[in-house]
Amino acid sequence: MKRTFFVGGIIYLIVGLGLQPSVTSVQAETPLKAKPVINNAKKPSPTAKQPQIELLNPGTGAKQQLRFKPPVKFKQAAIMTMNMDMAMSIAGQALPAFKQPATVMTLQTAVTKIAPNGDIHYEFSYSDIDFVGDTNLPPQVLNTVRSQIQNIRGIKGSAIVDNRGYTRKVNLVLPTGLDPNLKQMMQQMSNSLEQLSSPLPQQAVGIGSRWRVTSTVNINGMNLKQIATYQLVNLKNGVATLNIGVEQLASPSQKLTAPGLPPGVTLTLKSYNGKGQGQAIVPLNKLMPIRSTMSLRSNSEMTQTNPGSVEETPINQKLSMTMSIESK
């Protein structure tokens, strides 16, 4: 769940967590195996492409290149809050809806070096994480998951991004004995953030400028294409305000490979689409937005096939997510 840089991390979190329930919840809600799972994930494909950026409109008025320039030793703390709700049906029968509590996480960052080419080296750590708010999850499930995510506290790492926001490298230091599910989630996020950066355009831009960032990543066997569109609506004293639109697409017939599925059980994607929007207020002399909001709604259809059977059980899911960041 790291906030590697700017809104790239925001969108990745929504991508990663937004897709995971479509696999893991199937295990929890069907008679296959009642086993609480948090965000199982497979490492993304090493062939995933670097994000592509296209300037759609240079904007009006005075133009300038947008570049990140935080000073060395600059420190920043951010509080991230995420809410998620989901509705699911299996073989046409709706499952009881469950409301997850909000996840609240505190991230600490510190700039350690600015390279001659403008690359920004920084360290990060998770100082706190917990669930807050109402939920109808069974207490034993909630307590199990809460005890697992507490292991995120104290996890540290480092990253390198260029001054346009491309993530060049992420190093994550995981403690020994970490829960395998949590370890997989953290490793996937570390790898995928290098493919889901949200870079600024190369060209000088003005108010009203728009650019599009296209990214691909593999999550649980699903090759996902994400198209994020940014519009610069304000720029004053080095603080940019960006409106963000997100579209997510995935081709059908993909085999999903969620860890924890019983042997021989197959999940096949039939369709997936997601759309979201948000806004970020981004000081160019800092690592993270001082304020950001993002929401996403997605629909997915898949089928489940059990060992020795050719019968396919249809599974439908609707997911809504919101996420906010406040930093100092």
XYZ file of C-alpha atoms in Angstrom:
328
model
C 0.000 0.000 0.000
C 2.895 2.382 -0.385
C 2.426 5.865 -1.738
C 5.388 5.752 -4.048
C 4.823 9.114 -5.677
C 2.056 11.490 -6.479
C -1.186 9.994 -7.826
C 0.478 6.947 -9.378
C 0.367 5.236 -6.031
C -3.218 6.302 -5.438
C -4.393 4.731 -8.641
C -2.359 1.574 -8.118
C -3.881 0.974 -4.720
C -7.339 1.202 -6.249
C -6.314 -1.110 -9.070
C -4.741 -3.684 -6.799
C -7.303 -3.715 -4.020
C -10.142 -3.158 -6.434
C -9.370 -6.361 -8.288
C -8.438 -8.578 -5.374
C -11.962 -9.054 -3.939
C -13.145 -10.404 -7.278
C -10.905 -13.390 -6.573
C -10.467 -13.676 -2.831
C -14.099 -13.104 -1.932
C -15.118 -16.044 -4.047
C -13.156 -18.250 -1.709
C -14.670 -16.688 1.367
C -18.280 -16.764 0.234
C -18.558 -20.105 -1.566
C -18.411 -23.517 0.110
C -14.950 -24.148 -1.348
C -13.041 -23.117 1.732
C -14.101 -20.601 4.374
C -10.685 -19.079 4.807
C -10.092 -15.371 5.497
C -7.694 -14.016 2.900
C -6.349 -10.512 2.508
C -5.395 -9.437 -0.957
C -3.584 -12.489 -2.257
C -1.532 -11.498 -5.252
C 0.816 -12.891 -7.825
C 3.856 -10.961 -8.924
C 3.147 -8.956 -12.075
C 4.468 -10.155 -15.390
C 8.075 -9.087 -16.012
C 7.047 -8.213 -19.567
C 4.649 -5.485 -18.418
C 5.287 -2.295 -20.341
C 6.376 1.054 -18.984
C 3.543 3.614 -18.783
C 3.006 5.574 -21.978
C 2.166 9.269 -21.851
C 0.462 11.377 -24.510
C -0.184 15.125 -24.370
C -3.757 15.736 -25.527
C -3.966 19.515 -25.066
C -1.143 21.930 -24.113
C -3.564 24.303 -22.370
C -3.712 28.081 -22.554
C -1.738 31.053 -21.273
C 1.827 30.930 -20.012
C 3.395 27.474 -20.306
C 5.911 25.764 -18.037
C 7.387 22.320 -17.572
C 6.017 20.535 -14.508
C 8.821 18.910 -12.546
C 9.117 17.551 -9.011
C 11.897 19.196 -6.975
C 11.713 18.336 -3.272
C 14.787 19.329 -1.251
C 17.173 16.800 0.266
C 16.196 15.787 3.833
C 12.599 16.865 3.194
C 10.206 14.789 5.305
C 6.487 14.298 4.803
C 3.805 12.283 6.592
C 0.539 11.284 4.942
C -2.645 9.730 6.272
C -4.496 7.581 3.749
C -8.084 6.442 4.224
C -9.783 3.876 2.004
C -13.390 2.670 2.016
C -14.673 -0.261 -0.022
C -18.108 -1.837 -0.518
C -18.971 -4.862 -2.624
C -22.027 -6.735 -3.871
C -21.708 -10.255 -5.290
C -23.916 -12.944 -6.745
C -23.101 -16.594 -7.484
C -25.204 -18.544 -9.966
C -27.703 -15.700 -9.929
C -28.155 -15.700 -6.159
C -27.100 -12.574 -4.306
C -24.788 -13.101 -1.365
C -25.264 -11.140 1.840
C -23.655 -7.735 1.442
C -20.790 -6.941 3.753
C -19.431 -3.568 4.723
C -15.739 -3.330 5.321
C -14.395 -0.848 7.842
C -12.231 1.946 6.512
C -8.499 1.244 6.316
C -6.422 4.106 7.707
C -2.661 4.120 7.169
C 0.110 6.560 8.041
C 3.147 6.751 5.787
C 6.414 8.551 6.574
C 8.771 9.641 3.781
C 12.160 11.327 3.667
C 14.200 12.517 0.658
C 17.767 11.212 0.903
C 19.320 12.339 -2.377
C 18.716 14.350 -5.540
C 20.835 13.002 -8.402
C 22.409 15.321 -11.009
C 19.813 14.151 -13.545
C 16.991 15.128 -11.178
C 16.176 11.617 -9.926
C 14.702 11.688 -6.433
C 15.859 9.075 -3.915
C 13.719 8.671 -0.819
C 12.956 6.317 2.033
C 9.532 5.421 3.387
C 8.045 3.552 6.331
C 4.585 2.613 7.577
C 4.165 3.994 11.073
C 0.539 3.007 11.637
C -2.343 1.058 10.065
C -5.738 0.018 11.373
C -9.437 -0.414 10.602
C -11.959 2.198 11.736
C -15.707 2.644 11.357
C -18.705 0.347 11.104
C -18.593 -3.136 9.634
C -20.774 -6.236 9.515
C -17.846 -8.616 9.064
C -17.832 -11.453 11.617
C -15.689 -10.406 14.591
C -13.375 -13.417 14.216
C -12.660 -12.542 10.563
C -12.135 -8.863 11.373
C -9.754 -9.694 14.226
C -7.777 -12.121 12.044
C -7.307 -9.614 9.249
C -6.538 -6.798 11.690
C -3.798 -8.864 13.315
C -2.325 -9.563 9.877
C -2.242 -5.973 8.655
C -0.657 -4.837 11.910
C 2.473 -6.540 10.609
C 2.741 -3.740 8.048
C 3.704 -1.376 10.863
C 7.398 -0.658 10.740
C 7.944 -2.004 7.227
C 10.471 0.181 5.424
C 11.772 0.671 1.933
C 13.306 3.055 -0.559
C 12.476 4.246 -4.047
C 13.836 6.251 -6.941
C 11.619 8.385 -9.169
C 12.588 10.873 -11.818
C 11.470 14.486 -11.698
C 8.518 13.735 -13.978
C 7.154 11.011 -11.689
C 8.351 7.852 -13.454
C 9.125 5.234 -10.806
C 12.527 3.791 -11.648
C 13.073 1.442 -8.731
C 11.410 0.299 -5.510
C 13.148 -1.649 -2.737
C 10.986 -3.061 0.022
C 12.460 -4.560 3.203
C 10.114 -7.242 4.537
C 10.562 -8.777 7.978
C 11.119 -12.516 8.339
C 8.069 -14.504 9.361
C 5.626 -12.172 7.603
C 2.269 -13.759 6.722
C 2.643 -15.225 3.177
C -0.528 -13.504 1.924
C 0.634 -10.137 3.190
C 4.130 -10.724 1.844
C 2.766 -11.450 -1.631
C 0.638 -8.330 -1.558
C 3.555 -6.135 -0.556
C 5.878 -7.690 -3.137
C 3.356 -7.222 -5.915
C 2.852 -3.593 -5.010
C 6.599 -3.041 -4.944
C 6.962 -4.463 -8.463
C 3.811 -3.026 -9.989
C 4.455 0.536 -8.874
C 7.307 0.600 -11.368
C 4.749 -0.066 -14.117
C 1.939 2.138 -12.846
C 3.694 5.478 -12.484
C 1.767 8.622 -13.329
C 4.341 10.776 -15.116
C 4.036 14.433 -15.958
C 4.287 15.449 -19.622
C 7.646 16.251 -21.144
C 6.306 19.418 -22.779
C 5.583 22.748 -21.148
C 1.865 23.074 -20.359
C -0.643 25.693 -19.273
C -3.982 25.822 -17.501
C -6.472 23.421 -19.048
C -3.768 21.103 -20.387
C -4.660 17.416 -20.576
C -2.508 14.301 -20.873
C -3.186 10.599 -20.896
C -1.153 7.850 -19.193
C -1.665 4.251 -20.347
C -0.376 1.448 -18.110
C -0.554 -2.336 -18.105
C -0.064 -4.745 -15.234
C -0.798 -8.374 -14.396
C -2.730 -9.087 -11.192
C -3.706 -12.643 -10.309
C -3.373 -13.659 -13.942
C -5.468 -10.726 -15.145
C -3.774 -8.461 -17.678
C -5.268 -5.087 -16.923
C -5.050 -1.965 -19.062
C -5.492 1.316 -17.236
C -6.004 4.662 -18.943
C -5.693 7.698 -16.694
C -6.425 11.200 -17.969
C -5.176 14.283 -16.123
C -6.242 17.893 -16.498
C -4.325 20.805 -14.989
C -7.044 23.087 -13.605
C -4.848 25.355 -11.477
C -1.172 26.131 -10.941
C -0.132 28.717 -8.380
C 3.056 29.112 -6.350
C 4.272 25.705 -7.469
C 1.090 23.898 -6.415
C -0.792 22.063 -9.170
C -4.439 21.039 -8.979
C -5.270 18.081 -11.198
C -8.587 16.502 -12.118
C -8.215 12.779 -12.785
C -10.283 10.296 -14.760
C -9.521 6.567 -14.798
C -10.723 3.735 -17.002
C -9.744 0.084 -16.488
C -10.260 -2.681 -19.048
C -9.409 -6.375 -19.223
C -9.812 -8.838 -22.084
C -12.079 -11.850 -21.468
C -11.093 -15.536 -21.178
C -8.139 -14.864 -18.881
C -7.397 -17.486 -16.236
C -7.174 -16.079 -12.721
C -4.505 -17.573 -10.508
C -5.340 -16.501 -6.973
C -3.201 -18.274 -4.372
C -5.294 -20.296 -1.938
C -7.763 -21.739 -4.416
C -8.367 -25.465 -3.859
C -6.491 -27.720 -6.317
C -8.181 -28.028 -9.674
C -10.571 -25.103 -9.211
C -10.461 -22.706 -12.158
C -11.586 -19.091 -12.311
C -12.012 -17.576 -15.770
C -12.605 -13.896 -16.384
C -15.567 -13.078 -18.615
C -15.487 -9.302 -18.369
C -14.056 -6.509 -16.258
C -14.409 -2.749 -16.472
C -13.882 0.041 -14.027
C -14.233 3.804 -14.066
C -13.102 6.362 -11.559
C -12.467 10.019 -10.953
C -10.732 12.228 -8.477
C -8.660 15.308 -7.794
C -5.171 15.864 -6.394
C -3.557 19.028 -5.030
C 0.131 18.494 -5.653
C 2.988 20.754 -4.490
C 5.880 20.195 -6.894
C 8.376 20.590 -4.035
C 6.960 17.630 -2.086
C 6.705 13.865 -2.485
C 2.955 13.405 -2.036
C -0.232 15.385 -2.584
C -1.280 17.572 0.307
C -4.823 16.515 -0.468
C -6.233 13.924 -2.822
C -9.492 12.054 -3.384
C -10.181 9.134 -5.706
C -13.218 6.946 -6.315
C -13.724 3.865 -8.470
C -16.668 1.705 -9.484
C -16.069 -1.610 -11.204
C -18.058 -4.539 -12.548
C -16.628 -7.987 -13.118
C -17.977 -11.304 -14.350
C -16.206 -14.637 -14.126
C -16.918 -18.343 -14.010
C -15.778 -21.013 -11.587
C -15.138 -24.606 -12.662
C -14.629 -27.339 -10.082
C -12.352 -30.403 -10.526
C -13.829 -33.131 -12.727
C -16.700 -30.933 -13.871
C -17.372 -29.014 -17.070
C -20.171 -26.996 -15.503
C -19.370 -23.317 -15.081
C -20.756 -21.336 -12.168
C -21.217 -17.631 -13.019
C -19.981 -15.063 -10.507
C -20.810 -11.356 -10.694
C -19.340 -8.573 -8.597
C -19.883 -4.848 -8.227
C -17.311 -2.881 -6.282
C -17.141 0.734 -5.167
C -14.097 2.314 -3.560
C -13.078 5.728 -2.303
C -9.674 6.845 -1.130
C -8.352 10.060 0.334
C -4.911 11.374 1.287
C -4.070 14.186 3.674
C -0.416 15.079 4.180
C 1.644 17.612 6.051
